[in-house]
Amino acid sequence: MHVWKHAKKDKYKPYAIYSDDFANERQTRLKIIGSVHSAIENGEIEAFMQPKFSMKTMEVVGAEALSRWRNPDGSYKFPGQFIPLLEDVGYIIDVDFCIFEQVLCVMAKWKESGKKMIPVSVNFSRQHINHDDFVTRIKKLTAKYGVEPKYIEIEITESAFMKKPEKMMKFMRELREEGYKIDIDDFGTGYSSLNMLLDVPVDIVKIDKSFIDDYDTQTKREYINQIGNLIHTARKDIIFEGVETYDQIKFLTECGYENAQGYVFSKPIPMKEFEEKYIYI
Ligand code: G
Ligand code: MN
């Protein structure tokens, strides 16, 4: 983090003292930014997969691809350690497409070997609105691998629809016309108005983990129960994210919800493991 940002964090201490920590942090940032493109070239940016489950049938109904950066020692950097940085400098665009291409590649393989296709969602940063070729790039890559767009979900975080959303809306409309599905990610974290649901060209609403982290009070339980009616009225499907306990599954099922993803089912796992567990069974 930049020295100035540190200073701004504490309003009673509007100054910062330069220290080795700042220098180290700056060094780490620069290293990540400077090495991301070679990491992409060398296959160090890997798509992990987290399955999505039907809580009714307990079958896998889809998956989300999530990026991981493999270190030379075999350990991984998690998205929090590099995504925000790469969003700042715009390099996130290349990471998103790198993950997307890995997903298309395995989906083409599943198709070829006659496996049942499941939809896979890929996260795309709001930064893509700065690139007019976004939709064309997606279409071209999809065509290159011969995957049907209906099996691809484009995940966009809720907050990307808040400030000047026209460009994002235009892209999403174009993609939907081509048959792609659009997911609104982290729903309920951005303090957007509920009206937005009627306006956004979105197929699936991903309810953020924070919604079901605690549902002890009757009010909260009723709220979670009711939000589904509202979203369904807006003609959108629902999936709950970050489901970690059987109690949560029981509660959500009682509310009538069907789809969920989270640690109670599986963490995001390497692609090969995902295929062994859920595709080539
Ligand atoms: O912003 P988005 O919803 O795409 O981020 C998903 C993130 O949440 C991933 O980094 C993933 O590893 C993490 N995640 C997925 N399932 C769970 C869960 O059940 N609990 C927690 N704490 N994190 C989860
Ligand atoms: Mn996501």
mmCIF file of C-alpha atoms and ligand atoms in Angstrom:
data_model
loop_
_atom_site.group_PDB
_atom_site.id
_atom_site.type_symbol
_atom_site.label_atom_id
_atom_site.label_comp_id
_atom_site.label_asym_id
_atom_site.label_seq_id
_atom_site.Cartn_x
_atom_site.Cartn_y
_atom_site.Cartn_z
ATOM 1 C CA MET A 1 0.000 0.000 0.000
ATOM 2 C CA HIS A 2 1.192 3.466 -0.818
ATOM 3 C CA VAL A 3 2.460 5.611 2.066
ATOM 4 C CA TRP A 4 -0.266 8.159 1.472
ATOM 5 C CA LYS A 5 -3.010 5.548 1.747
ATOM 6 C CA HIS A 6 -1.601 4.530 5.105
ATOM 7 C CA ALA A 7 -1.712 8.126 6.193
ATOM 8 C CA LYS A 8 -5.312 8.552 5.100
ATOM 9 C CA LYS A 9 -6.447 5.480 7.017
ATOM 10 C CA ASP A 10 -6.287 7.248 10.368
ATOM 11 C CA LYS A 11 -7.874 10.682 10.404
ATOM 12 C CA TYR A 12 -6.273 11.549 13.742
ATOM 13 C CA LYS A 13 -2.862 10.861 12.334
ATOM 14 C CA PRO A 14 -2.814 12.515 8.945
ATOM 15 C CA TYR A 15 0.833 11.787 8.286
ATOM 16 C CA ALA A 16 2.912 8.724 7.679
ATOM 17 C CA ILE A 17 6.393 7.874 8.695
ATOM 18 C CA TYR A 18 8.380 6.165 6.015
ATOM 19 C CA SER A 19 9.548 2.794 7.198
ATOM 20 C CA ASP A 20 10.988 -0.431 5.872
ATOM 21 C CA ASP A 21 7.500 -1.921 5.878
ATOM 22 C CA PHE A 22 6.369 0.502 3.209
ATOM 23 C CA ALA A 23 9.447 -0.249 1.179
ATOM 24 C CA ASN A 24 8.829 -3.999 1.461
ATOM 25 C CA GLU A 25 5.174 -3.696 0.586
ATOM 26 C CA ARG A 26 6.000 -1.546 -2.408
ATOM 27 C CA GLN A 27 8.577 -4.097 -3.458
ATOM 28 C CA THR A 28 6.012 -6.920 -3.241
ATOM 29 C CA ARG A 29 3.487 -4.932 -5.265
ATOM 30 C CA LEU A 30 6.007 -4.135 -7.955
ATOM 31 C CA LYS A 31 7.115 -7.744 -8.107
ATOM 32 C CA ILE A 32 3.557 -8.991 -8.597
ATOM 33 C CA ILE A 33 2.762 -6.371 -11.214
ATOM 34 C CA GLY A 34 6.061 -6.960 -12.999
ATOM 35 C CA SER A 35 5.786 -10.727 -13.104
ATOM 36 C CA VAL A 36 2.131 -11.350 -13.913
ATOM 37 C CA HIS A 37 2.607 -11.545 -17.659
ATOM 38 C CA SER A 38 5.415 -14.065 -17.462
ATOM 39 C CA ALA A 39 3.314 -15.980 -14.922
ATOM 40 C CA ILE A 40 0.518 -16.167 -17.493
ATOM 41 C CA GLU A 41 2.973 -17.280 -20.199
ATOM 42 C CA ASN A 42 4.432 -19.965 -17.941
ATOM 43 C CA GLY A 43 1.086 -21.346 -16.827
ATOM 44 C CA GLU A 44 1.497 -20.222 -13.220
ATOM 45 C CA ILE A 45 -1.968 -18.669 -13.143
ATOM 46 C CA GLU A 46 -4.265 -21.627 -12.648
ATOM 47 C CA ALA A 47 -8.027 -21.969 -12.788
ATOM 48 C CA PHE A 48 -9.285 -23.739 -9.669
ATOM 49 C CA MET A 49 -12.861 -24.981 -9.692
ATOM 50 C CA GLN A 50 -15.535 -24.860 -7.026
ATOM 51 C CA PRO A 51 -18.586 -27.034 -7.708
ATOM 52 C CA LYS A 52 -22.126 -25.699 -7.337
ATOM 53 C CA PHE A 53 -24.692 -28.088 -5.908
ATOM 54 C CA SER A 54 -28.419 -28.641 -5.974
ATOM 55 C CA MET A 55 -29.413 -28.884 -2.316
ATOM 56 C CA LYS A 56 -32.423 -30.987 -3.405
ATOM 57 C CA THR A 57 -30.586 -33.714 -5.289
ATOM 58 C CA MET A 58 -27.083 -33.118 -3.887
ATOM 59 C CA GLU A 59 -25.795 -33.310 -7.450
ATOM 60 C CA VAL A 60 -23.275 -30.997 -9.074
ATOM 61 C CA VAL A 61 -25.115 -28.482 -11.245
ATOM 62 C CA GLY A 62 -22.225 -26.255 -12.247
ATOM 63 C CA ALA A 63 -18.910 -24.768 -11.165
ATOM 64 C CA GLU A 64 -17.129 -21.470 -10.664
ATOM 65 C CA ALA A 65 -13.571 -20.969 -11.912
ATOM 66 C CA LEU A 66 -11.332 -19.062 -9.487
ATOM 67 C CA SER A 67 -7.775 -17.907 -10.096
ATOM 68 C CA ARG A 68 -4.788 -19.106 -8.125
ATOM 69 C CA TRP A 69 -1.143 -18.118 -8.698
ATOM 70 C CA ARG A 70 1.257 -21.028 -8.235
ATOM 71 C CA ASN A 71 4.568 -20.219 -6.511
ATOM 72 C CA PRO A 72 7.767 -22.070 -7.459
ATOM 73 C CA ASP A 73 7.522 -24.113 -4.239
ATOM 74 C CA GLY A 74 4.066 -25.397 -5.217
ATOM 75 C CA SER A 75 2.143 -23.202 -2.767
ATOM 76 C CA TYR A 76 -0.440 -20.747 -4.073
ATOM 77 C CA LYS A 77 -1.153 -17.050 -3.874
ATOM 78 C CA PHE A 78 -4.839 -16.386 -3.273
ATOM 79 C CA PRO A 79 -6.812 -13.827 -5.303
ATOM 80 C CA GLY A 80 -6.820 -11.312 -2.429
ATOM 81 C CA GLN A 81 -3.038 -11.102 -2.722
ATOM 82 C CA PHE A 82 -2.960 -10.104 -6.369
ATOM 83 C CA ILE A 83 -6.387 -9.305 -7.871
ATOM 84 C CA PRO A 84 -6.901 -5.852 -6.278
ATOM 85 C CA LEU A 85 -3.394 -4.840 -7.315
ATOM 86 C CA LEU A 86 -3.883 -6.016 -10.878
ATOM 87 C CA GLU A 87 -7.242 -4.244 -11.032
ATOM 88 C CA ASP A 88 -5.470 -0.995 -10.151
ATOM 89 C CA VAL A 89 -3.090 -1.286 -13.092
ATOM 90 C CA GLY A 90 -5.545 -2.925 -15.514
ATOM 91 C CA TYR A 91 -3.607 -6.197 -15.904
ATOM 92 C CA ILE A 92 -6.589 -8.050 -14.432
ATOM 93 C CA ILE A 93 -7.955 -8.134 -17.992
ATOM 94 C CA ASP A 94 -5.267 -10.613 -19.021
ATOM 95 C CA VAL A 95 -5.721 -12.762 -15.914
ATOM 96 C CA ASP A 96 -9.484 -12.986 -16.507
ATOM 97 C CA PHE A 97 -8.979 -14.101 -20.103
ATOM 98 C CA CYS A 98 -6.281 -16.541 -19.062
ATOM 99 C CA ILE A 99 -8.727 -18.239 -16.663
ATOM 100 C CA PHE A 100 -11.494 -18.081 -19.268
ATOM 101 C CA GLU A 101 -9.323 -19.827 -21.851
ATOM 102 C CA GLN A 102 -8.419 -22.622 -19.431
ATOM 103 C CA VAL A 103 -12.112 -23.139 -18.751
ATOM 104 C CA LEU A 104 -12.962 -23.247 -22.471
ATOM 105 C CA CYS A 105 -10.138 -25.688 -23.044
ATOM 106 C CA VAL A 106 -11.415 -28.232 -20.506
ATOM 107 C CA MET A 107 -15.017 -27.752 -21.575
ATOM 108 C CA ALA A 108 -14.036 -28.535 -25.163
ATOM 109 C CA LYS A 109 -12.384 -31.703 -23.848
ATOM 110 C CA TRP A 110 -15.522 -32.705 -21.898
ATOM 111 C CA LYS A 111 -17.603 -32.144 -24.994
ATOM 112 C CA GLU A 112 -15.283 -34.215 -27.163
ATOM 113 C CA SER A 113 -15.313 -37.126 -24.759
ATOM 114 C CA GLY A 114 -19.108 -37.055 -24.632
ATOM 115 C CA LYS A 115 -19.368 -36.055 -20.969
ATOM 116 C CA LYS A 116 -22.446 -34.336 -19.600
ATOM 117 C CA MET A 117 -21.797 -30.618 -19.876
ATOM 118 C CA ILE A 118 -22.203 -28.468 -16.787
ATOM 119 C CA PRO A 119 -22.230 -24.671 -16.884
ATOM 120 C CA VAL A 120 -19.081 -22.974 -15.621
ATOM 121 C CA SER A 121 -18.912 -19.379 -14.421
ATOM 122 C CA VAL A 122 -15.890 -17.136 -14.861
ATOM 123 C CA ASN A 123 -15.279 -13.881 -12.987
ATOM 124 C CA PHE A 124 -14.732 -10.765 -15.073
ATOM 125 C CA SER A 125 -13.538 -7.500 -13.570
ATOM 126 C CA ARG A 126 -15.361 -4.207 -13.990
ATOM 127 C CA GLN A 127 -12.159 -3.038 -15.728
ATOM 128 C CA HIS A 128 -13.383 -4.692 -18.924
ATOM 129 C CA ILE A 129 -15.726 -1.762 -19.537
ATOM 130 C CA ASN A 130 -12.614 0.147 -20.629
ATOM 131 C CA HIS A 131 -12.095 -2.242 -23.518
ATOM 132 C CA ASP A 132 -14.514 -2.028 -26.422
ATOM 133 C CA ASP A 133 -13.455 -5.424 -27.747
ATOM 134 C CA PHE A 134 -14.596 -7.253 -24.580
ATOM 135 C CA VAL A 135 -17.619 -8.969 -26.146
ATOM 136 C CA THR A 136 -15.788 -9.746 -29.404
ATOM 137 C CA ARG A 137 -12.905 -11.294 -27.492
ATOM 138 C CA ILE A 138 -15.243 -13.526 -25.524
ATOM 139 C CA LYS A 139 -17.115 -14.601 -28.634
ATOM 140 C CA LYS A 140 -13.938 -15.319 -30.595
ATOM 141 C CA LEU A 141 -12.407 -17.444 -27.854
ATOM 142 C CA THR A 142 -15.630 -19.370 -27.329
ATOM 143 C CA ALA A 143 -15.828 -20.093 -31.047
ATOM 144 C CA LYS A 144 -12.167 -21.156 -31.137
ATOM 145 C CA TYR A 145 -12.903 -23.928 -28.637
ATOM 146 C CA GLY A 146 -16.338 -24.766 -30.015
ATOM 147 C CA VAL A 147 -18.110 -24.438 -26.673
ATOM 148 C CA GLU A 148 -21.779 -23.493 -26.666
ATOM 149 C CA PRO A 149 -22.290 -20.092 -24.975
ATOM 150 C CA LYS A 150 -25.242 -21.445 -22.984
ATOM 151 C CA TYR A 151 -22.744 -23.355 -20.807
ATOM 152 C CA ILE A 152 -20.803 -20.201 -19.954
ATOM 153 C CA GLU A 153 -21.705 -17.814 -17.155
ATOM 154 C CA ILE A 154 -20.088 -14.404 -16.959
ATOM 155 C CA GLU A 155 -19.814 -13.266 -13.319
ATOM 156 C CA ILE A 156 -19.799 -9.541 -12.689
ATOM 157 C CA THR A 157 -19.723 -8.124 -9.197
ATOM 158 C CA GLU A 158 -22.774 -6.190 -8.096
ATOM 159 C CA SER A 159 -20.811 -2.982 -7.520
ATOM 160 C CA ALA A 160 -19.818 -2.868 -11.217
ATOM 161 C CA PHE A 161 -23.450 -2.061 -11.965
ATOM 162 C CA MET A 162 -23.561 0.869 -9.577
ATOM 163 C CA LYS A 163 -21.486 3.685 -11.004
ATOM 164 C CA LYS A 164 -22.079 4.498 -14.669
ATOM 165 C CA PRO A 165 -23.410 1.059 -15.459
ATOM 166 C CA GLU A 166 -24.535 1.804 -19.029
ATOM 167 C CA LYS A 167 -21.460 0.353 -20.672
ATOM 168 C CA MET A 168 -21.583 -2.768 -18.526
ATOM 169 C CA MET A 169 -25.300 -3.165 -19.245
ATOM 170 C CA LYS A 170 -24.630 -2.863 -22.980
ATOM 171 C CA PHE A 171 -21.967 -5.583 -22.868
ATOM 172 C CA MET A 172 -24.185 -7.864 -20.821
ATOM 173 C CA ARG A 173 -27.104 -7.382 -23.197
ATOM 174 C CA GLU A 174 -24.905 -8.263 -26.171
ATOM 175 C CA LEU A 175 -23.571 -11.367 -24.450
ATOM 176 C CA ARG A 176 -27.047 -12.539 -23.495
ATOM 177 C CA GLU A 177 -28.148 -12.151 -27.095
ATOM 178 C CA GLU A 178 -25.355 -14.575 -28.002
ATOM 179 C CA GLY A 179 -26.666 -17.067 -25.447
ATOM 180 C CA TYR A 180 -24.265 -16.503 -22.543
ATOM 181 C CA LYS A 181 -25.652 -16.401 -19.016
ATOM 182 C CA ILE A 182 -24.850 -13.463 -16.750
ATOM 183 C CA ASP A 183 -24.375 -13.794 -12.992
ATOM 184 C CA ILE A 184 -24.439 -10.859 -10.620
ATOM 185 C CA ASP A 185 -21.803 -11.692 -8.000
ATOM 186 C CA ASP A 186 -21.587 -10.695 -4.305
ATOM 187 C CA PHE A 187 -25.223 -9.599 -4.339
ATOM 188 C CA GLY A 188 -26.163 -7.691 -1.207
ATOM 189 C CA THR A 189 -22.759 -6.201 -0.471
ATOM 190 C CA GLY A 190 -22.866 -3.125 -2.675
ATOM 191 C CA TYR A 191 -25.804 -1.280 -1.098
ATOM 192 C CA SER A 192 -27.431 -0.998 -4.489
ATOM 193 C CA SER A 193 -31.136 -0.447 -4.592
ATOM 194 C CA LEU A 194 -33.376 -3.449 -5.071
ATOM 195 C CA ASN A 195 -34.806 -1.686 -8.098
ATOM 196 C CA MET A 196 -31.623 -2.473 -9.933
ATOM 197 C CA LEU A 197 -32.716 -6.086 -10.216
ATOM 198 C CA LEU A 198 -35.490 -5.076 -12.569
ATOM 199 C CA ASP A 199 -33.085 -3.181 -14.799
ATOM 200 C CA VAL A 200 -29.966 -5.304 -15.070
ATOM 201 C CA PRO A 201 -29.639 -7.832 -17.904
ATOM 202 C CA VAL A 202 -28.758 -10.668 -15.562
ATOM 203 C CA ASP A 203 -29.884 -14.312 -15.363
ATOM 204 C CA ILE A 204 -28.565 -15.451 -12.003
ATOM 205 C CA VAL A 205 -28.192 -13.657 -8.685
ATOM 206 C CA LYS A 206 -25.395 -14.919 -6.424
ATOM 207 C CA ILE A 207 -26.325 -14.082 -2.846
ATOM 208 C CA ASP A 208 -23.253 -13.064 -0.898
ATOM 209 C CA LYS A 209 -21.941 -15.168 1.976
ATOM 210 C CA SER A 210 -22.629 -12.360 4.452
ATOM 211 C CA PHE A 211 -26.378 -12.948 4.077
ATOM 212 C CA ILE A 212 -26.287 -16.389 5.594
ATOM 213 C CA ASP A 213 -23.335 -15.934 7.933
ATOM 214 C CA ASP A 214 -25.868 -15.354 10.666
ATOM 215 C CA TYR A 215 -29.582 -15.941 10.437
ATOM 216 C CA ASP A 216 -30.318 -16.395 14.137
ATOM 217 C CA THR A 217 -33.002 -13.789 14.495
ATOM 218 C CA GLN A 218 -36.531 -14.303 13.234
ATOM 219 C CA THR A 219 -36.309 -11.040 11.295
ATOM 220 C CA LYS A 220 -33.206 -12.137 9.456
ATOM 221 C CA ARG A 221 -34.709 -15.559 8.706
ATOM 222 C CA GLU A 222 -37.817 -13.965 7.254
ATOM 223 C CA TYR A 223 -35.727 -11.517 5.280
ATOM 224 C CA ILE A 224 -33.692 -14.295 3.668
ATOM 225 C CA ASN A 225 -36.884 -16.213 3.028
ATOM 226 C CA GLN A 226 -38.571 -13.243 1.334
ATOM 227 C CA ILE A 227 -35.672 -12.022 -0.761
ATOM 228 C CA GLY A 228 -36.150 -15.066 -2.986
ATOM 229 C CA ASN A 229 -39.677 -14.030 -3.923
ATOM 230 C CA LEU A 230 -38.434 -10.634 -4.921
ATOM 231 C CA ILE A 231 -35.608 -11.994 -7.056
ATOM 232 C CA HIS A 232 -37.807 -14.615 -8.666
ATOM 233 C CA THR A 233 -40.368 -11.922 -9.460
ATOM 234 C CA ALA A 234 -37.567 -10.159 -11.323
ATOM 235 C CA ARG A 235 -37.215 -13.441 -13.334
ATOM 236 C CA LYS A 236 -33.789 -14.374 -12.079
ATOM 237 C CA ASP A 237 -32.366 -17.570 -10.652
ATOM 238 C CA ILE A 238 -30.656 -17.655 -7.281
ATOM 239 C CA ILE A 239 -27.557 -19.305 -5.881
ATOM 240 C CA PHE A 240 -26.268 -18.958 -2.333
ATOM 241 C CA GLU A 241 -22.513 -18.511 -1.895
ATOM 242 C CA GLY A 242 -20.310 -19.386 1.033
ATOM 243 C CA VAL A 243 -22.531 -22.104 2.503
ATOM 244 C CA GLU A 244 -20.456 -23.749 5.213
ATOM 245 C CA THR A 245 -22.781 -25.818 7.419
ATOM 246 C CA TYR A 246 -25.531 -28.436 7.179
ATOM 247 C CA ASP A 247 -27.719 -26.148 9.286
ATOM 248 C CA GLN A 248 -27.492 -23.531 6.567
ATOM 249 C CA ILE A 249 -28.414 -26.101 3.927
ATOM 250 C CA LYS A 250 -31.418 -27.164 6.006
ATOM 251 C CA PHE A 251 -32.565 -23.582 6.510
ATOM 252 C CA LEU A 252 -32.143 -22.608 2.845
ATOM 253 C CA THR A 253 -33.933 -25.743 1.687
ATOM 254 C CA GLU A 254 -36.814 -24.998 4.051
ATOM 255 C CA CYS A 255 -37.034 -21.537 2.468
ATOM 256 C CA GLY A 256 -37.394 -23.288 -0.896
ATOM 257 C CA TYR A 257 -33.975 -22.449 -2.337
ATOM 258 C CA GLU A 258 -32.232 -25.010 -4.500
ATOM 259 C CA ASN A 259 -28.683 -24.037 -5.479
ATOM 260 C CA ALA A 260 -25.601 -23.318 -3.395
ATOM 261 C CA GLN A 261 -21.823 -23.402 -3.350
ATOM 262 C CA GLY A 262 -19.465 -23.301 -0.403
ATOM 263 C CA TYR A 263 -17.019 -25.168 1.780
ATOM 264 C CA VAL A 264 -19.701 -27.558 3.074
ATOM 265 C CA PHE A 265 -19.729 -29.076 -0.414
ATOM 266 C CA SER A 266 -16.191 -28.344 -1.573
ATOM 267 C CA LYS A 267 -13.486 -25.706 -1.530
ATOM 268 C CA PRO A 268 -12.178 -24.512 -4.873
ATOM 269 C CA ILE A 269 -9.888 -27.337 -6.041
ATOM 270 C CA PRO A 270 -7.340 -27.774 -8.849
ATOM 271 C CA MET A 271 -8.875 -28.449 -12.268
ATOM 272 C CA LYS A 272 -7.539 -31.986 -12.501
ATOM 273 C CA GLU A 273 -8.999 -32.933 -9.137
ATOM 274 C CA PHE A 274 -12.320 -31.343 -10.106
ATOM 275 C CA GLU A 275 -12.460 -33.391 -13.298
ATOM 276 C CA GLU A 276 -11.620 -36.618 -11.472
ATOM 277 C CA LYS A 277 -14.247 -36.005 -8.810
ATOM 278 C CA TYR A 278 -17.108 -34.556 -10.787
ATOM 279 C CA ILE A 279 -16.666 -35.106 -14.539
ATOM 280 C CA TYR A 280 -14.860 -38.372 -15.253
ATOM 281 C CA ILE A 281 -16.692 -40.458 -12.688
HETATM 282 O O1 G B 1 -16.161 -12.644 -5.196
HETATM 283 P P1 G B 1 -16.433 -14.111 -5.373
HETATM 284 O O2 G B 1 -17.773 -14.525 -4.857
HETATM 285 O O3 G B 1 -16.175 -14.588 -6.776
HETATM 286 O O4 G B 1 -15.333 -14.830 -4.464
HETATM 287 C C1 G B 1 -15.408 -16.147 -4.125
HETATM 288 C C2 G B 1 -14.342 -16.388 -3.054
HETATM 289 O O5 G B 1 -14.929 -17.010 -1.912
HETATM 290 C C3 G B 1 -13.242 -17.321 -3.512
HETATM 291 O O6 G B 1 -12.013 -16.770 -3.180
HETATM 292 C C4 G B 1 -13.502 -18.616 -2.774
HETATM 293 O O7 G B 1 -12.287 -19.284 -2.495
HETATM 294 C C5 G B 1 -14.186 -18.147 -1.516
HETATM 295 N N1 G B 1 -15.149 -19.122 -0.983
HETATM 296 C C6 G B 1 -15.884 -20.011 -1.665
HETATM 297 N N2 G B 1 -16.701 -20.719 -0.842
HETATM 298 C C7 G B 1 -16.472 -20.265 0.414
HETATM 299 C C8 G B 1 -16.996 -20.605 1.718
HETATM 300 O O8 G B 1 -17.850 -21.473 1.899
HETATM 301 N N3 G B 1 -16.492 -19.897 2.771
HETATM 302 C C9 G B 1 -15.562 -18.930 2.631
HETATM 303 N N4 G B 1 -15.129 -18.306 3.717
HETATM 304 N N5 G B 1 -15.053 -18.580 1.433
HETATM 305 C C10 G B 1 -15.491 -19.232 0.330
HETATM 306 MN MN MN B 2 -17.559 -15.098 -8.148
#
